[in-house]
Short mmCIF file of C-alpha atoms and ligand atoms in Angstrom, two decimals:
data_model
loop_
_atom_site.label_atom_id
_atom_site.label_comp_id
_atom_site.label_asym_id
_atom_site.label_seq_id
_atom_site.Cartn_x
_atom_site.Cartn_y
_atom_site.Cartn_z
CA MET A 647 27.42 -35.40 -38.82
CA THR A 648 24.60 -34.20 -41.02
CA GLU A 649 22.97 -30.89 -40.25
CA HIS A 650 19.50 -32.23 -39.63
CA PRO A 651 20.05 -34.26 -36.41
CA LYS A 652 22.05 -31.38 -34.93
CA VAL A 653 19.15 -28.94 -35.39
CA THR A 654 16.75 -31.46 -33.83
CA THR A 655 18.99 -31.89 -30.81
CA GLU A 656 19.26 -28.15 -30.35
CA SER A 657 15.52 -27.50 -30.57
CA ALA A 658 14.81 -30.40 -28.20
CA SER A 659 16.77 -28.61 -25.48
CA ALA A 660 16.24 -24.96 -26.55
CA PRO A 661 15.12 -22.76 -23.64
CA VAL A 662 11.34 -22.65 -23.20
CA PRO A 663 9.81 -19.29 -22.24
CA PHE A 664 7.67 -19.33 -19.08
CA ILE A 665 5.27 -16.87 -20.75
CA ASP A 666 5.68 -16.20 -24.47
CA LEU A 667 4.63 -12.59 -25.04
CA ALA A 668 6.53 -12.53 -28.34
CA ALA A 669 4.20 -15.19 -29.78
CA GLN A 670 1.19 -13.05 -28.89
CA ARG A 671 2.82 -10.05 -30.52
CA ARG A 672 3.39 -12.01 -33.72
CA ARG A 673 -0.28 -12.98 -33.76
CA LEU A 674 -1.44 -9.40 -33.27
CA GLY A 675 0.78 -8.28 -36.14
CA PRO A 676 0.80 -4.51 -36.68
CA ALA A 677 -2.42 -3.89 -34.68
CA ILE A 678 -0.70 -2.73 -31.51
CA ASP A 679 1.93 -0.65 -33.30
CA GLU A 680 -0.89 1.09 -35.16
CA ALA A 681 -2.87 1.63 -31.96
CA ILE A 682 0.16 3.20 -30.28
CA ALA A 683 0.84 5.30 -33.39
CA ARG A 684 -2.69 6.70 -33.16
CA VAL A 685 -2.02 7.86 -29.60
CA LEU A 686 1.27 9.43 -30.67
CA ALA A 687 -0.65 11.23 -33.42
CA HIS A 688 -3.39 12.69 -31.21
CA GLY A 689 -1.04 13.28 -28.28
CA GLN A 690 -3.58 12.91 -25.46
CA TYR A 691 -1.30 10.79 -23.30
CA ILE A 692 -3.24 11.32 -20.08
CA LEU A 693 -6.89 10.14 -19.97
CA GLY A 694 -7.10 10.25 -23.75
CA PRO A 695 -10.06 8.80 -25.67
CA GLU A 696 -8.68 5.21 -25.56
CA VAL A 697 -9.00 5.18 -21.78
CA ARG A 698 -12.77 5.65 -21.93
CA LEU A 699 -13.06 3.27 -24.88
CA LEU A 700 -11.20 0.57 -22.97
CA GLU A 701 -13.39 1.10 -19.89
CA ALA A 702 -16.49 0.63 -22.06
CA ASP A 703 -14.99 -2.50 -23.69
CA LEU A 704 -14.12 -3.99 -20.31
CA ALA A 705 -17.61 -3.29 -18.98
CA GLY A 706 -19.10 -4.96 -22.06
CA PHE A 707 -16.77 -7.91 -21.66
CA CYS A 708 -17.58 -8.75 -18.03
CA GLY A 709 -20.96 -7.15 -17.45
CA ALA A 710 -19.94 -4.74 -14.68
CA LYS A 711 -21.85 -1.44 -14.72
CA HIS A 712 -18.85 0.78 -14.00
CA VAL A 713 -15.18 0.35 -14.88
CA ILE A 714 -12.47 2.68 -13.61
CA SER A 715 -9.08 1.98 -15.18
CA CYS A 716 -6.06 2.83 -13.04
CA SER A 717 -2.29 2.71 -12.67
CA ASN A 718 -1.87 -0.90 -11.49
CA GLY A 719 -3.55 -3.70 -9.58
CA THR A 720 -2.16 -2.61 -6.22
CA ASP A 721 -3.58 0.90 -6.63
CA ALA A 722 -6.89 -0.63 -7.73
CA LEU A 723 -7.10 -2.46 -4.40
CA ALA A 724 -5.93 0.59 -2.44
CA LEU A 725 -8.37 2.98 -4.14
CA ILE A 726 -11.29 0.74 -3.18
CA LEU A 727 -10.17 0.51 0.45
CA ARG A 728 -9.60 4.27 0.52
CA ALA A 729 -13.03 4.95 -1.01
CA LYS A 730 -14.63 2.75 1.68
CA GLY A 731 -12.76 4.57 4.46
CA ILE A 732 -10.82 1.54 5.74
CA LYS A 733 -8.82 2.71 8.76
CA ALA A 734 -6.93 1.73 11.92
CA GLY A 735 -8.87 -0.71 14.04
CA ASP A 736 -10.53 -2.34 11.03
CA ALA A 737 -9.90 -6.01 10.37
CA VAL A 738 -9.61 -6.88 6.67
CA PHE A 739 -9.62 -10.63 6.01
CA CYS A 740 -7.50 -11.99 3.18
CA PRO A 741 -5.63 -15.16 2.26
CA SER A 742 -2.02 -15.59 3.33
CA PHE A 743 -1.31 -17.71 0.24
CA THR A 744 -1.30 -14.82 -2.26
CA PHE A 745 0.88 -12.08 -3.69
CA ALA A 746 1.94 -9.50 -1.07
CA ALA A 747 -0.06 -6.65 -2.63
CA THR A 748 -3.32 -8.15 -1.31
CA ALA A 749 -2.36 -7.54 2.33
CA GLU A 750 0.02 -4.63 1.71
CA VAL A 751 -2.76 -2.21 0.82
CA VAL A 752 -4.62 -3.03 4.05
CA ALA A 753 -1.57 -2.10 6.12
CA TRP A 754 -1.17 1.17 4.15
CA PHE A 755 -4.32 2.48 5.79
CA GLY A 756 -3.31 1.39 9.26
CA ALA A 757 -5.92 -1.37 9.20
CA THR A 758 -5.08 -4.95 10.19
CA PRO A 759 -4.84 -7.75 7.62
CA VAL A 760 -6.18 -10.92 9.25
CA PHE A 761 -5.03 -14.01 7.40
CA VAL A 762 -7.34 -16.80 6.26
CA ASP A 763 -6.44 -20.31 5.09
CA VAL A 764 -7.20 -21.77 1.65
CA PHE A 765 -8.29 -25.12 0.23
CA PRO A 766 -5.43 -27.35 -0.96
CA ASP A 767 -7.07 -28.28 -4.28
CA THR A 768 -8.28 -24.87 -5.54
CA PHE A 769 -5.79 -22.67 -3.59
CA ASN A 770 -8.72 -20.35 -2.75
CA MET A 771 -10.27 -19.09 0.49
CA ASP A 772 -11.74 -21.61 2.93
CA PRO A 773 -14.94 -20.13 4.44
CA GLY A 774 -14.48 -22.22 7.60
CA SER A 775 -11.11 -20.59 8.17
CA LEU A 776 -12.73 -17.20 7.47
CA GLU A 777 -15.19 -17.85 10.32
CA ARG A 778 -12.30 -18.67 12.66
CA ALA A 779 -10.40 -15.56 11.53
CA ILE A 780 -13.42 -13.36 12.28
CA THR A 781 -13.59 -14.85 15.79
CA ALA A 782 -9.86 -14.22 16.28
CA ALA A 783 -10.17 -10.60 15.10
CA LYS A 784 -13.04 -9.89 17.48
CA GLN A 785 -11.09 -11.39 20.39
CA LEU A 786 -8.32 -8.89 19.59
CA GLY A 787 -10.81 -6.00 19.73
CA LEU A 788 -10.68 -5.34 15.97
CA ARG A 789 -13.75 -4.27 13.93
CA PRO A 790 -14.39 -6.80 11.13
CA ALA A 791 -14.84 -4.62 8.02
CA CYS A 792 -14.18 -6.35 4.75
CA VAL A 793 -13.00 -9.56 3.06
CA ILE A 794 -10.53 -9.46 0.19
CA VAL A 795 -11.25 -12.61 -1.78
CA VAL A 796 -8.43 -13.61 -4.12
CA ASP A 797 -9.12 -15.71 -7.24
CA LEU A 798 -5.74 -17.36 -7.22
CA PHE A 799 -4.01 -18.57 -10.39
CA GLY A 800 -7.05 -17.49 -12.43
CA GLN A 801 -9.81 -19.53 -10.80
CA SER A 802 -12.58 -17.71 -8.99
CA ALA A 803 -13.01 -18.36 -5.29
CA ASP A 804 -16.24 -20.07 -4.23
CA TYR A 805 -18.49 -17.01 -3.82
CA ASP A 806 -21.61 -19.03 -2.99
CA ALA A 807 -19.79 -20.45 0.04
CA ILE A 808 -18.04 -17.24 1.11
CA ALA A 809 -20.91 -14.72 0.68
CA PRO A 810 -23.15 -16.19 3.45
CA VAL A 811 -20.29 -15.84 5.98
CA CYS A 812 -19.76 -12.22 4.88
CA ASP A 813 -23.50 -11.49 5.05
CA ALA A 814 -23.79 -12.98 8.54
CA HIS A 815 -21.00 -10.69 9.79
CA LYS A 816 -21.97 -7.65 7.64
CA LEU A 817 -18.67 -7.68 5.77
CA TRP A 818 -18.39 -6.31 2.24
CA ILE A 819 -16.37 -8.18 -0.38
CA LEU A 820 -13.49 -6.87 -2.46
CA ASP A 821 -12.49 -9.32 -5.19
CA ASP A 822 -8.74 -9.32 -5.87
CA ALA A 823 -9.04 -10.51 -9.46
CA ALA A 824 -5.49 -9.52 -10.44
CA GLN A 825 -5.00 -13.04 -11.82
CA SER A 826 -8.56 -13.91 -12.81
CA PHE A 827 -10.03 -11.21 -15.02
CA GLY A 828 -11.73 -13.14 -17.83
CA ALA A 829 -12.69 -16.08 -15.60
CA THR A 830 -16.26 -17.27 -15.15
CA TYR A 831 -18.04 -18.38 -11.98
CA LYS A 832 -21.21 -20.37 -12.66
CA GLY A 833 -21.98 -18.44 -15.83
CA ARG A 834 -21.09 -15.01 -14.41
CA LYS A 835 -17.92 -13.18 -15.36
CA ILE A 836 -15.37 -12.01 -12.80
CA GLY A 837 -15.85 -8.28 -12.25
CA THR A 838 -19.43 -8.67 -11.01
CA PHE A 839 -18.84 -10.25 -7.58
CA GLY A 840 -18.75 -8.41 -4.27
CA LEU A 841 -18.96 -4.66 -3.87
CA ALA A 842 -15.96 -4.06 -6.13
CA THR A 843 -13.32 -5.98 -8.08
CA ALA A 844 -9.70 -5.02 -8.66
CA THR A 845 -7.59 -6.37 -11.51
CA SER A 846 -4.08 -5.92 -12.85
CA PHE A 847 -2.77 -5.55 -16.39
CA PHE A 848 0.85 -6.29 -15.41
CA PRO A 849 2.44 -7.83 -18.55
CA ALA A 850 2.51 -11.39 -17.15
CA LYS A 851 -1.17 -11.44 -16.12
CA PRO A 852 -3.60 -13.20 -18.49
CA LEU A 853 -4.65 -9.80 -19.91
CA GLY A 854 -1.51 -7.69 -19.70
CA CYS A 855 -0.41 -4.37 -21.18
CA TYR A 856 3.14 -3.21 -21.98
CA GLY A 857 3.85 -1.75 -18.57
CA ASP A 858 1.77 -1.27 -15.43
CA GLY A 859 -2.00 -1.00 -15.50
CA GLY A 860 -5.12 -1.98 -13.59
CA ALA A 861 -8.86 -1.56 -13.33
CA ILE A 862 -11.72 -1.47 -10.85
CA PHE A 863 -15.19 -2.88 -11.50
CA THR A 864 -18.34 -2.07 -9.55
CA ASP A 865 -22.10 -1.81 -9.97
CA ASP A 866 -22.28 0.94 -7.31
CA VAL A 867 -22.57 4.31 -9.07
CA GLU A 868 -21.62 6.40 -6.02
CA LEU A 869 -18.56 4.27 -5.37
CA ALA A 870 -17.60 4.58 -9.06
CA GLU A 871 -17.79 8.39 -8.89
CA LEU A 872 -15.74 8.46 -5.72
CA LEU A 873 -13.11 6.21 -7.32
CA ARG A 874 -12.87 8.45 -10.40
CA SER A 875 -12.21 11.40 -8.12
CA LEU A 876 -9.66 9.56 -5.94
CA ARG A 877 -7.84 8.39 -9.09
CA VAL A 878 -7.00 12.02 -9.92
CA HIS A 879 -5.96 13.58 -6.60
CA GLY A 880 -9.49 13.70 -5.23
CA GLN A 881 -10.68 16.10 -7.88
CA GLY A 882 -14.09 17.76 -7.76
CA VAL A 883 -15.51 19.71 -10.71
CA ASP A 884 -12.05 19.94 -12.31
CA LYS A 885 -8.47 19.03 -11.51
CA TYR A 886 -7.83 22.23 -9.55
CA ASP A 887 -10.84 21.60 -7.32
CA ASN A 888 -9.77 19.06 -4.69
CA THR A 889 -12.61 17.77 -2.57
CA ARG A 890 -10.77 14.87 -0.96
CA ILE A 891 -7.29 13.36 -0.60
CA GLY A 892 -6.55 11.13 -3.58
CA ILE A 893 -3.60 9.82 -5.57
CA ASN A 894 -2.21 9.92 -9.10
CA GLY A 895 -3.66 6.60 -10.15
CA ARG A 896 -4.46 6.91 -13.86
CA LEU A 897 -3.89 4.36 -16.63
CA ASP A 898 -1.74 5.75 -19.48
CA THR A 899 -3.55 6.26 -22.79
CA ILE A 900 -0.91 4.19 -24.60
CA GLN A 901 -1.55 1.24 -22.28
CA ALA A 902 -5.30 1.57 -22.86
CA ALA A 903 -4.67 1.46 -26.62
CA VAL A 904 -2.60 -1.73 -26.20
CA LEU A 905 -5.30 -3.34 -24.05
CA ILE A 906 -8.11 -2.53 -26.52
CA GLU A 907 -6.29 -4.63 -29.13
CA LYS A 908 -5.40 -7.44 -26.72
CA LEU A 909 -8.96 -7.67 -25.37
CA LYS A 910 -10.18 -8.58 -28.87
CA ILE A 911 -8.29 -11.89 -28.81
CA PHE A 912 -8.63 -12.49 -25.05
CA PRO A 913 -11.67 -14.85 -25.23
CA ASP A 914 -9.80 -17.05 -27.70
CA GLU A 915 -6.68 -16.93 -25.54
CA ILE A 916 -8.67 -18.07 -22.51
CA GLU A 917 -9.93 -21.07 -24.50
CA LYS A 918 -6.40 -21.91 -25.62
CA ARG A 919 -5.14 -21.72 -22.04
CA ASP A 920 -7.91 -24.06 -20.95
CA VAL A 921 -7.02 -26.64 -23.62
CA ILE A 922 -3.38 -26.55 -22.48
CA ALA A 923 -4.31 -26.85 -18.80
CA ARG A 924 -6.54 -29.86 -19.48
CA ARG A 925 -3.76 -31.48 -21.45
CA TYR A 926 -1.33 -30.93 -18.57
CA ASN A 927 -3.86 -32.35 -16.10
CA GLU A 928 -4.35 -35.52 -18.15
CA ALA A 929 -0.62 -36.04 -18.63
CA LEU A 930 0.41 -35.38 -15.03
CA LYS A 931 -2.44 -36.55 -12.83
CA ASP A 932 -0.80 -39.87 -12.00
CA VAL A 933 2.54 -38.36 -10.89
CA ALA A 934 1.54 -35.06 -9.20
CA VAL A 935 -1.48 -33.40 -7.58
CA VAL A 936 -2.96 -31.48 -10.49
CA PRO A 937 -5.11 -28.33 -10.01
CA ARG A 938 -8.87 -28.77 -9.67
CA VAL A 939 -11.32 -26.41 -11.32
CA MET A 940 -14.72 -26.46 -9.62
CA ASP A 941 -17.73 -27.53 -11.70
CA GLY A 942 -19.22 -24.66 -13.71
CA LEU A 943 -16.10 -22.48 -13.49
CA VAL A 944 -13.70 -21.31 -16.19
CA SER A 945 -10.20 -20.37 -15.07
CA THR A 946 -7.91 -17.97 -16.91
CA TRP A 947 -4.95 -20.15 -15.86
CA ALA A 948 -2.79 -17.22 -14.81
CA GLN A 949 -0.58 -20.01 -13.46
CA TYR A 950 -0.67 -23.74 -13.99
CA THR A 951 0.35 -25.02 -10.58
CA ILE A 952 0.79 -28.62 -9.51
CA ARG A 953 1.77 -30.00 -6.10
CA ILE A 954 4.67 -32.36 -5.55
CA GLY A 955 5.09 -33.60 -1.99
CA ASN A 956 7.65 -35.53 0.05
CA GLY A 957 10.36 -32.93 -0.48
CA ARG A 958 10.69 -33.79 -4.17
CA ARG A 959 9.50 -30.45 -5.57
CA ASP A 960 12.85 -28.64 -5.61
CA GLY A 961 14.56 -31.57 -7.34
CA VAL A 962 11.98 -31.42 -10.12
CA ALA A 963 12.67 -27.69 -10.58
CA VAL A 964 16.42 -28.37 -10.86
CA ALA A 965 15.88 -31.22 -13.34
CA LEU A 966 13.64 -29.08 -15.55
CA LYS A 967 16.00 -26.12 -15.43
CA ALA A 968 18.83 -28.35 -16.68
CA GLN A 969 16.67 -29.03 -19.74
CA GLY A 970 15.92 -25.37 -20.42
CA ILE A 971 12.45 -25.51 -18.87
CA PRO A 972 11.71 -22.71 -16.38
CA THR A 973 9.40 -23.21 -13.41
CA ALA A 974 8.26 -20.83 -10.68
CA ILE A 975 7.19 -21.22 -7.06
CA TYR A 976 4.03 -19.25 -6.30
CA TYR A 977 4.33 -18.84 -3.37
CA PRO A 978 7.38 -20.13 -1.47
CA LYS A 979 6.40 -18.39 1.79
CA PRO A 980 2.85 -17.49 2.75
CA LEU A 981 2.43 -13.89 3.93
CA HIS A 982 1.98 -14.78 7.60
CA ARG A 983 5.56 -16.19 7.48
CA GLN A 984 7.01 -13.04 5.85
CA THR A 985 9.05 -10.59 7.91
CA ALA A 986 6.73 -7.70 7.05
CA TYR A 987 3.50 -9.55 7.87
CA ARG A 988 4.23 -12.12 10.55
CA GLY A 989 2.91 -9.87 13.33
CA TYR A 990 -0.63 -9.87 11.94
CA PRO A 991 -3.36 -12.16 13.26
CA THR A 992 -4.23 -15.65 12.04
CA PRO A 993 -7.16 -17.92 13.01
CA GLY A 994 -6.86 -19.95 16.22
CA ASN A 995 -5.73 -23.11 14.42
CA GLY A 996 -3.21 -21.22 12.29
CA LEU A 997 -2.97 -21.67 8.53
CA PRO A 998 -1.94 -25.33 8.12
CA VAL A 999 -2.89 -25.63 4.44
CA SER A 1000 -1.05 -22.46 3.41
CA ASP A 1001 2.04 -23.69 5.28
CA ALA A 1002 1.88 -27.14 3.69
CA ILE A 1003 1.24 -26.17 0.08
CA ALA A 1004 4.01 -23.54 0.07
CA GLN A 1005 6.40 -26.53 0.31
CA GLU A 1006 4.75 -28.38 -2.58
CA VAL A 1007 3.60 -25.96 -5.29
CA ILE A 1008 5.40 -25.56 -8.58
CA SER A 1009 4.11 -23.67 -11.63
CA LEU A 1010 4.88 -24.81 -15.17
CA PRO A 1011 5.13 -22.69 -18.33
CA MET A 1012 1.64 -21.51 -19.27
CA HIS A 1013 0.50 -19.20 -22.06
CA PRO A 1014 -1.94 -19.51 -24.96
CA TYR A 1015 0.78 -20.20 -27.53
CA LEU A 1016 2.45 -23.18 -25.86
CA ALA A 1017 2.78 -25.65 -28.76
CA PRO A 1018 1.82 -29.31 -28.12
CA GLU A 1019 5.41 -30.46 -28.82
CA LEU A 1020 6.79 -28.06 -26.23
CA GLN A 1021 4.13 -29.09 -23.77
CA ASP A 1022 5.07 -32.75 -24.35
CA ARG A 1023 8.69 -31.89 -23.62
CA ILE A 1024 7.67 -30.24 -20.34
CA VAL A 1025 5.39 -33.11 -19.33
CA ASN A 1026 8.05 -35.73 -20.16
CA ALA A 1027 10.63 -33.82 -18.13
CA VAL A 1028 8.33 -33.67 -15.09
CA ARG A 1029 7.46 -37.36 -15.40
CA ALA A 1030 11.12 -38.35 -15.83
CA ALA A 1031 12.09 -36.36 -12.73
CA LEU A 1032 9.41 -38.13 -10.68
CA THR A 1033 9.58 -41.73 -11.87
C1 PLP B 1826 -0.27 -9.07 -9.51
C2 PLP B 1826 -1.14 -9.07 -8.30
C3 PLP B 1826 -1.49 -7.88 -7.63
C4 PLP B 1826 -0.87 -6.56 -7.93
O1 PLP B 1826 -1.00 -6.10 -9.23
P1 PLP B 1826 0.05 -5.01 -9.79
O2 PLP B 1826 -0.55 -4.56 -11.06
O3 PLP B 1826 1.35 -5.70 -9.97
O4 PLP B 1826 0.14 -3.92 -8.79
C5 PLP B 1826 -2.38 -7.97 -6.57
N1 PLP B 1826 -2.90 -9.15 -6.18
C6 PLP B 1826 -2.56 -10.31 -6.77
C7 PLP B 1826 -3.20 -11.58 -6.29
C8 PLP B 1826 -1.67 -10.31 -7.85
O5 PLP B 1826 -1.35 -11.47 -8.44
#
């Protein structure tokens, strides 16, 4: 046996990372190490100068007037609800087909998450189901207060369709953009929709730091000031003047320094993700239901998620795993089927799409540095498992 074929065989079955953060680190070279070293040198670990610099960079990036960085995406959502005084008796409408944090924060304040169904092709909120959820909430004697719109897997929800329903019922919009910061809706960047937007810098999100982090975006100056106070224990003129009940919700200076460097290459990374997603779509559209991006939208492709029906999804996952290719199921169980959330209201006709797609979705490796050869290996494995 010569050495060459052996190496080829090994690399053809070498484990594929689901998200390759190491490749990004190689690209950034010493930039992040140097940014962290600068923080270590000045020593302002809490709300140091990088935090304000990052907030300005993020505002410039998306066009929001005010950016308040914070500890994580969940706290970003919670701080907004807290600032708006969400309380027991309030109905807060949100999808069931999302990560638990979206509904969790509503329950924190004693308010009631009311679940809304999604469209099967974009995975995002269906305004018709929102109407039915509002009716259901009113019948239960709840006060409709707010809609948490989730931009799932990186694609913005259809704001032009959802906003009229919210306006008609005087509901304000919170955009859960934990997966979609960087995305564009009809020429406008995420971060500028609704009253406020929350995002996450969890390492696996499209723009991730090296730990937990998050941010809030709003054009409302009074809300921004309130959020800055709530982020630091409800501080007034200084940190020993407490004018309201808040939390410890700051972003670490070191994480801000990391994000400043990563934001510089983020637009290019979004383009690379889009090229990879289009390539997947072309190669898989005849064997699976591939994700649809609405006209005029740019997704960040936080996940590349296809649908495989007829009970064949789990077999595909097993077949890929045997070839060193990881997959993930986002989400195997919609929230209204989860032990912690199944007591909360749903629209009169239930959530048939959320229930159906939970059985069919499967996410493939997706990151900006997925080489064409690796992508071909993934595509061929999916096709082989299905044909
Ligand atoms: C990741 C995520 C969150 C929570 O963000 P953390 O930073 O992990 O707290 C909230 N909503 C959605 C849709 C998410 O994907």
